[in-house]
Structure formats: C-alpha cells, structure tokens
mmCIF file of C-alpha atoms in Angstrom:
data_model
loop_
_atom_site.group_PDB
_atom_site.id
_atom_site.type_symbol
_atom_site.label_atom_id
_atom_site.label_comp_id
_atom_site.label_asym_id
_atom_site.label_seq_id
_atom_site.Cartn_x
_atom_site.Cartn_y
_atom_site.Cartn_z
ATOM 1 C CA UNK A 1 16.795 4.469 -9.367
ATOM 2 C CA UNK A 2 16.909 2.314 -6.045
ATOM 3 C CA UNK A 3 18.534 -1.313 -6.762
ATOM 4 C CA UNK A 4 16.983 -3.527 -4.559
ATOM 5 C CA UNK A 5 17.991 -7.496 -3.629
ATOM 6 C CA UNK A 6 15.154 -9.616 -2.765
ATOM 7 C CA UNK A 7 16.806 -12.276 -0.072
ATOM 8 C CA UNK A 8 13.960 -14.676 1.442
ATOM 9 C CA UNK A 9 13.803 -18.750 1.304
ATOM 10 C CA UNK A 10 10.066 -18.521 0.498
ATOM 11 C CA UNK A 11 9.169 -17.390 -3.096
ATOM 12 C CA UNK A 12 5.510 -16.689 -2.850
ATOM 13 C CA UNK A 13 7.069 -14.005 -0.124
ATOM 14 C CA UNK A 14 9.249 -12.895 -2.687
ATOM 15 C CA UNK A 15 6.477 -12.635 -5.075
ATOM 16 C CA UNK A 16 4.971 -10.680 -2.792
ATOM 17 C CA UNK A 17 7.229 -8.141 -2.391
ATOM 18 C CA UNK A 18 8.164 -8.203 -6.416
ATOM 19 C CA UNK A 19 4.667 -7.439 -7.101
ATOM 20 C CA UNK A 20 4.479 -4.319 -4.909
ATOM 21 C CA UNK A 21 8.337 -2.807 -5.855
ATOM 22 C CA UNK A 22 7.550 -3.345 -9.412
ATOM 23 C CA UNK A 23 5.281 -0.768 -9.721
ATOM 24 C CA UNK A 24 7.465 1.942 -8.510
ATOM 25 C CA UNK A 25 9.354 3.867 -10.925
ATOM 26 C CA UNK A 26 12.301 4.548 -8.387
ATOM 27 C CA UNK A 27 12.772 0.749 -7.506
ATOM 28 C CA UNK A 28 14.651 -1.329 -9.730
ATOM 29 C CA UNK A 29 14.721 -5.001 -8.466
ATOM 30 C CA UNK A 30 18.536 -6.512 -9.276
ATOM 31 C CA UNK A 31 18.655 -9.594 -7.911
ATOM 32 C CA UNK A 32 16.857 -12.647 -6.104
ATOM 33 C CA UNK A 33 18.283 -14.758 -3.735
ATOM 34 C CA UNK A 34 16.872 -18.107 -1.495
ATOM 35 C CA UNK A 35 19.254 -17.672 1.292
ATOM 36 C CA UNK A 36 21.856 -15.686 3.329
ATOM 37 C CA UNK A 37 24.536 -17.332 1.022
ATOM 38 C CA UNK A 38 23.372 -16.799 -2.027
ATOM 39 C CA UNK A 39 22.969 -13.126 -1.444
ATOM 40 C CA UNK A 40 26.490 -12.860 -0.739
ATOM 41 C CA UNK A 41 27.756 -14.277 -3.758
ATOM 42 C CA UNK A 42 25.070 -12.460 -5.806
ATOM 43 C CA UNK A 43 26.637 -9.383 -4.162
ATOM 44 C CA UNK A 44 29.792 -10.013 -4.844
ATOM 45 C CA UNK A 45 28.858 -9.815 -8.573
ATOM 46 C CA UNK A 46 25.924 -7.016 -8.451
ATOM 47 C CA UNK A 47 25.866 -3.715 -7.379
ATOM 48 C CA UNK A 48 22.475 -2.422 -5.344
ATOM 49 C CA UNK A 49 21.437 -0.419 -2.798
ATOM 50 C CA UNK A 50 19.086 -1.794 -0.216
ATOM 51 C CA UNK A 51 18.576 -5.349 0.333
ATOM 52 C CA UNK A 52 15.522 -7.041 2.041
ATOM 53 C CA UNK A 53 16.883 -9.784 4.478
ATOM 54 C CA UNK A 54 14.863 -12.576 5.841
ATOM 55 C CA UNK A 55 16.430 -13.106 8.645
ATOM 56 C CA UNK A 56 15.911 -17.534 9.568
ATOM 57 C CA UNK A 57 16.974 -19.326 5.924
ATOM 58 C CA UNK A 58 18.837 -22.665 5.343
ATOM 59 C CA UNK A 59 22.906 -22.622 4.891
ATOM 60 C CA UNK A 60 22.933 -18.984 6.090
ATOM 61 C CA UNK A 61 20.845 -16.890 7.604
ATOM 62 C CA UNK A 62 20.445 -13.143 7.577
ATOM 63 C CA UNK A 63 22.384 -12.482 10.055
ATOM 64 C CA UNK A 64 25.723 -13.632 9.029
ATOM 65 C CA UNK A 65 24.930 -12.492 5.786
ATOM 66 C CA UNK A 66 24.296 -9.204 6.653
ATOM 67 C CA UNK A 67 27.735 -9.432 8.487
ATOM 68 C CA UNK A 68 29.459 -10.845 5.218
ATOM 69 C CA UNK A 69 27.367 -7.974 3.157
ATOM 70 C CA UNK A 70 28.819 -5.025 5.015
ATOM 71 C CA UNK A 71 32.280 -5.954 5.009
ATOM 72 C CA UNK A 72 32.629 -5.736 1.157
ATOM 73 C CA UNK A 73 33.521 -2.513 -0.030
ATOM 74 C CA UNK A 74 30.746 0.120 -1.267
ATOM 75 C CA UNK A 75 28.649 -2.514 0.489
ATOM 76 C CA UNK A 76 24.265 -2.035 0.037
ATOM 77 C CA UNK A 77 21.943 -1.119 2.979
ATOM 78 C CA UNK A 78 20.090 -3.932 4.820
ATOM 79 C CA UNK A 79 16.771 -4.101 5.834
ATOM 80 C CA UNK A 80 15.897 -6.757 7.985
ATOM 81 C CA UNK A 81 12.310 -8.454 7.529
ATOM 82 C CA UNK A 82 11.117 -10.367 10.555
ATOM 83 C CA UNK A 83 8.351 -12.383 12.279
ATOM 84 C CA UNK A 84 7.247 -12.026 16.147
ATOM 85 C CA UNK A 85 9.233 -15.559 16.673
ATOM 86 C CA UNK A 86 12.240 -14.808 15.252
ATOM 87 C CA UNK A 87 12.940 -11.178 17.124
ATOM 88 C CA UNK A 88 15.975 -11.890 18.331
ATOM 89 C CA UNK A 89 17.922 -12.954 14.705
ATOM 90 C CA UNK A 90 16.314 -9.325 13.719
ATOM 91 C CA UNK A 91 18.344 -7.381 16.872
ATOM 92 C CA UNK A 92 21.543 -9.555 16.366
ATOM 93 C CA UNK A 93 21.416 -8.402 12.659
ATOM 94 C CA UNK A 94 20.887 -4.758 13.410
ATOM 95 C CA UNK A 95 24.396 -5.142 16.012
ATOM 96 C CA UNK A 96 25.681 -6.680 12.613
ATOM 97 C CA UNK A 97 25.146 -3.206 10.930
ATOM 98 C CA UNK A 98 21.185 -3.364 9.369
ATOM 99 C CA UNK A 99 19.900 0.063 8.928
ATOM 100 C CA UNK A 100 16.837 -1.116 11.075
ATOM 101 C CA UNK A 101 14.168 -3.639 10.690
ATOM 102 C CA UNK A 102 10.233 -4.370 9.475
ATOM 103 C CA UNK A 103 7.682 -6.613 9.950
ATOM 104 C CA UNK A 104 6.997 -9.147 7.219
ATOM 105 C CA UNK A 105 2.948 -7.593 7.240
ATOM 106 C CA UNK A 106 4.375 -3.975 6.705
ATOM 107 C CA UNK A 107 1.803 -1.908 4.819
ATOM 108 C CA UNK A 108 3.166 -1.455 1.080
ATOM 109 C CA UNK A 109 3.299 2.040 1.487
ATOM 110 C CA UNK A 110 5.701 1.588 4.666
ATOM 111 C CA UNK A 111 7.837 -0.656 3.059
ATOM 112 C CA UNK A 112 7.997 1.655 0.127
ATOM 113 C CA UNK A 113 8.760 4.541 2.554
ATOM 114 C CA UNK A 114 11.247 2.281 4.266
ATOM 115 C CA UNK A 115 13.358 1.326 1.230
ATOM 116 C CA UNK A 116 13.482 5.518 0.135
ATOM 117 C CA UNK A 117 14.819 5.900 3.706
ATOM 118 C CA UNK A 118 17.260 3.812 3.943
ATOM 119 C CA UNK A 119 18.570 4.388 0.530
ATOM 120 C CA UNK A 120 18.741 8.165 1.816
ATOM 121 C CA UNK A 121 21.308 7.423 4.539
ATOM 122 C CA UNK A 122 18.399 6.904 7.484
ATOM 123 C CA UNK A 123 18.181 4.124 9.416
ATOM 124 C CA UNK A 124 14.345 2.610 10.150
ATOM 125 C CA UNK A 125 12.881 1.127 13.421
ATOM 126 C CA UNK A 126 9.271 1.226 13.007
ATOM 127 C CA UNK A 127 7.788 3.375 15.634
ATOM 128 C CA UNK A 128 4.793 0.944 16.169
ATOM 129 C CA UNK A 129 6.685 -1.823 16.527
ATOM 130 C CA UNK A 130 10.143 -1.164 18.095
ATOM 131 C CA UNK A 131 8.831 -0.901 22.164
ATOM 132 C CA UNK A 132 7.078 -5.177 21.323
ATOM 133 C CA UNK A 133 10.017 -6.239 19.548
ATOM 134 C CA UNK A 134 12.462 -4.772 21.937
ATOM 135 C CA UNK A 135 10.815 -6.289 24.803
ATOM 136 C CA UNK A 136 10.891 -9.775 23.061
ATOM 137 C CA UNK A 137 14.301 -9.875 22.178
ATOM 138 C CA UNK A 138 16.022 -8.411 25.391
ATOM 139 C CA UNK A 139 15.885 -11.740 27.348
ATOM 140 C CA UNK A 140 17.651 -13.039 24.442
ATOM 141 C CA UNK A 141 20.590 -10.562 24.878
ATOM 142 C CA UNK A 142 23.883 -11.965 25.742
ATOM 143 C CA UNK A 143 26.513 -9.836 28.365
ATOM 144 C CA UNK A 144 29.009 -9.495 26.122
ATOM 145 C CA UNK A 145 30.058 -6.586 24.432
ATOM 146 C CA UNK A 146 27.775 -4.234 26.200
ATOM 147 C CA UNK A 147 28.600 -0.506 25.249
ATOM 148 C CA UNK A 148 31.827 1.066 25.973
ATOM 149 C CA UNK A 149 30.570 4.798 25.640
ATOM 150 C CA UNK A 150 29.140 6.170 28.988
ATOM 151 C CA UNK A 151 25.355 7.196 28.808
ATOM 152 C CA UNK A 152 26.924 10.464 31.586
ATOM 153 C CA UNK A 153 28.867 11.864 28.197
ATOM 154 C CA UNK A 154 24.845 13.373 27.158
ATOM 155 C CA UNK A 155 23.390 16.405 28.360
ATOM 156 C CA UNK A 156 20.062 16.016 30.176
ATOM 157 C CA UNK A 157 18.107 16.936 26.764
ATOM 158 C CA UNK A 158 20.184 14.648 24.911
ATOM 159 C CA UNK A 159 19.335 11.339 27.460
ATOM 160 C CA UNK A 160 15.977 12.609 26.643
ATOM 161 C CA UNK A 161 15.889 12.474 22.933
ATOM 162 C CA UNK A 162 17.560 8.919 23.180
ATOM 163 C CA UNK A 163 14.798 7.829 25.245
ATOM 164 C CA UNK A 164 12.324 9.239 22.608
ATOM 165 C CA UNK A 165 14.185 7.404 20.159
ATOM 166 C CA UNK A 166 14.388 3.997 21.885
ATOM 167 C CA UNK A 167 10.400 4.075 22.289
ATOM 168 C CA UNK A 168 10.084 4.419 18.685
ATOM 169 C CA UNK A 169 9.188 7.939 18.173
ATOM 170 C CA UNK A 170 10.005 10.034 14.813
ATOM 171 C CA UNK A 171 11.546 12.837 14.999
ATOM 172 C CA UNK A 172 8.380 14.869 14.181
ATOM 173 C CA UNK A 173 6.497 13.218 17.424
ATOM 174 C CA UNK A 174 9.563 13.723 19.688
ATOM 175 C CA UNK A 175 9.415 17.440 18.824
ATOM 176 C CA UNK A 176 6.006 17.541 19.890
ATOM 177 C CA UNK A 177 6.603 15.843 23.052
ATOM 178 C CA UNK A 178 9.281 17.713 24.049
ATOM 179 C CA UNK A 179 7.970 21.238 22.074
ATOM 180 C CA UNK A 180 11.213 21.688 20.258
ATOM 181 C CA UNK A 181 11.443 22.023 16.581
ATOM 182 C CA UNK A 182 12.328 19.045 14.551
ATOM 183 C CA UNK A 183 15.175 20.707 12.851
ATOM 184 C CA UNK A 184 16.445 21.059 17.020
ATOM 185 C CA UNK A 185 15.367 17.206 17.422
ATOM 186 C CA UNK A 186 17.540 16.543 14.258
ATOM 187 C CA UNK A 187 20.489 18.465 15.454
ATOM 188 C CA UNK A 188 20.386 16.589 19.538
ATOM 189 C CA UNK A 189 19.872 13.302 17.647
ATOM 190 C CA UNK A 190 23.806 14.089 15.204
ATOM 191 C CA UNK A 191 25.324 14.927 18.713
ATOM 192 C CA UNK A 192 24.346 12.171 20.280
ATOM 193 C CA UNK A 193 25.281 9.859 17.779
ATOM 194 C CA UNK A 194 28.875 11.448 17.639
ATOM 195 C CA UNK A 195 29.540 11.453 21.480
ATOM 196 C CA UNK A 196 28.056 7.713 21.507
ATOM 197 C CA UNK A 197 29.871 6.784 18.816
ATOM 198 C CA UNK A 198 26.975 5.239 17.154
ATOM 199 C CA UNK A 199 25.964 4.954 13.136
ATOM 200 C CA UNK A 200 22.591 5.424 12.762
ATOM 201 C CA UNK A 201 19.002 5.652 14.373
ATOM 202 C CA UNK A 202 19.061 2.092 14.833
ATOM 203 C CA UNK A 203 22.076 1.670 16.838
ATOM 204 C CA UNK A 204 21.139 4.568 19.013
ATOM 205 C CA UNK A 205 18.027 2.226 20.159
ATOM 206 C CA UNK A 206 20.472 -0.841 20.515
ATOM 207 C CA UNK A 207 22.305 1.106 22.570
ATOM 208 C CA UNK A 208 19.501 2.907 25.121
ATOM 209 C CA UNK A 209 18.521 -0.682 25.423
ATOM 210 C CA UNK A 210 22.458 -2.565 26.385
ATOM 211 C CA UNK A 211 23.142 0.481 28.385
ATOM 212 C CA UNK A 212 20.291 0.116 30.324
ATOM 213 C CA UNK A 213 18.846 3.497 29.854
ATOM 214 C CA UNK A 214 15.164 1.644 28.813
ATOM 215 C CA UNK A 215 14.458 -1.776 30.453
ATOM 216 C CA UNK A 216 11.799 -3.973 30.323
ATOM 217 C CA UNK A 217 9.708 -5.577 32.497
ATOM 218 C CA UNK A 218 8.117 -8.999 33.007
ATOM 219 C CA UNK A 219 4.316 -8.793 31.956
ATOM 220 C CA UNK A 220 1.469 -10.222 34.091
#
C-alpha cells in the first residue's frame, strides 16, 4: 500500500485528486494538509510515502516544505504539482530534493503512474512537459551554486544520454534514438549519476540545464 499526503490550499483540488486515488487499491490517502506548514507538522506525526506538493500556499509554500520534509529522517517522496505561472517554485523545489514534478491537468492515469514511480525509487519529469517548463523557469535561475562536477568527467555516450534525459525522453525512447537497448540506456543513466554525483532522474535534468549542456533560447 502507497501512503499518500494530499498538500494543496485549494480543497476542491484536493477533492479532485481524493476522488481519483481513492479508487486504487495500492493508494492509501494518510493525510490532508492546506499548506506547506501544515504538512510538516502532519509529517512529523504520520508516516507516508509520496506526498503531492502544491507548490504557491499561504505561511509556507512547497518549497520550503519540501526542504523541511526531506530533512526528517525516513523522510516521504515529493511530487511537486504546478501551474505554467508558477514554474520556477516547481525547479527550486526539485534543487530542494522533489523526485520530479507534474502538471496540475495530468491525466489520472499519469498521475497514478507517477505516484507508483516515485514510490519505486524513480524520479518523474514528464517527458511532454519538461523542454516548456525548463525554458520558463531558466531566466528565473539564480548564479549561485551552479554545479561543482565537470560535464568532461562523461564519456561521449554518456553526454549523450544526459542530453536525452534533459529533453524529456524515457528511457525506452532514448534507446530508440540512439538504437541501444534500454537495459544499456539504464546502465549509462547509474554511471552518470555516480560520476555527477547526482540522486535521481530529476537532478540529472537540473543539472544538463546549470551546467549549460542544454540552453534555451529567446522565442520570436
């Protein structure tokens, strides 16, 4: 059974999201919670799993909380849940240690698929998302703390994997670009984590994007 935290300030949202994870027999909902503070006390007292973080509330907003959440000891996965306008709390939150992030309109069956993932130790950028959101939020990047492993540490194969990844491909389609085998995908992706020091999926796209490795440009 997946314990699952519900943290948004808006209840029909909640509601929303009740109404779909109720109906799974894997998902247990554990708690509810109006804002980033809340959650933390709630957590505090609860154990669970994955937690759904809005990321813009009143008193505290995902982002710190997220912070707060992951310091505690045996601390739950976060998923961030974010709008178009508020991009930029999503990719602070993600630096803060989310497992990855979702759009608020998410299909139920990707949210669903989201919540298994992350409970399973993956980390979830939406592939049909990540390239918009990414290109949002990187004006909003500050210069500090930029990454202290060098991009030169990867092999040639490995760069190109990361690039895959940044883009927002699965595994599955970056084997098929690249006509490796996914289990060979899976196995560039560990190394390059290790060498780059990096947690998860999601900080391996953080990273192609601080390092400059993927940049954006200006549209129009």
């Amino acid at each position: 059974m997946i314990r699952v935290v519900l943290v948004d300030d808006q209840e029909l949202v909640r509601a929303g999201f009740r109404m779909v994870l109720g109906a799974q027999p894997d998902i247990e909902i554990v708690a509810e919670a109006a804002d980033g503070a809340a959650a933390v006390t709630a957590l505090r007292e609860i154990s669970a799993d994955v937690v759904l973080m809005d990321v813009r509330m009143p008193r505290m907003d995902g982002v710190e909380a997220t912070r707060l959440i992951l310091a505690q000891p045996d601390a739950p996965k976060v998923l961030i849940l974010t709008t178009f306008d508020l991009d930029e709390y999503a990719f602070a939150a993600i630096r803060a240690g989310a497992s990855g992030f979702l759009l608020k309109d998410v299909p139920p069956d990707d949210l669903l698929s989201a919540i298994r993932s992350v409970h399973a130790g993956d980390a979830v950028v939406a592939p049909s998302t990540t390239r918009r959101l990414l290109d949002l939020v990187v004006a909003y990047l500050p210069n500090e703390a930029r990454p202290t492993r060098d991009p030169r540490v990867l092999t040639a194969r490995e760069r190109e994997v990361l690039l895959h990844v940044a883009r927002g491909l699965s595994n599955v389609e970056i084997a098929g670009q690249l006509h490796l085998a996914e289990a060979t995908v899976k196995t560039h992706l560990g190394r390059i984590l290790a060498k780059l020091e990096l947690r998860d999926r999601a900080q391996a796209v953080v990273y192609a994007y601080e390092s400059g490795l993927i940049t954006t440009r200006p549209k129009g």
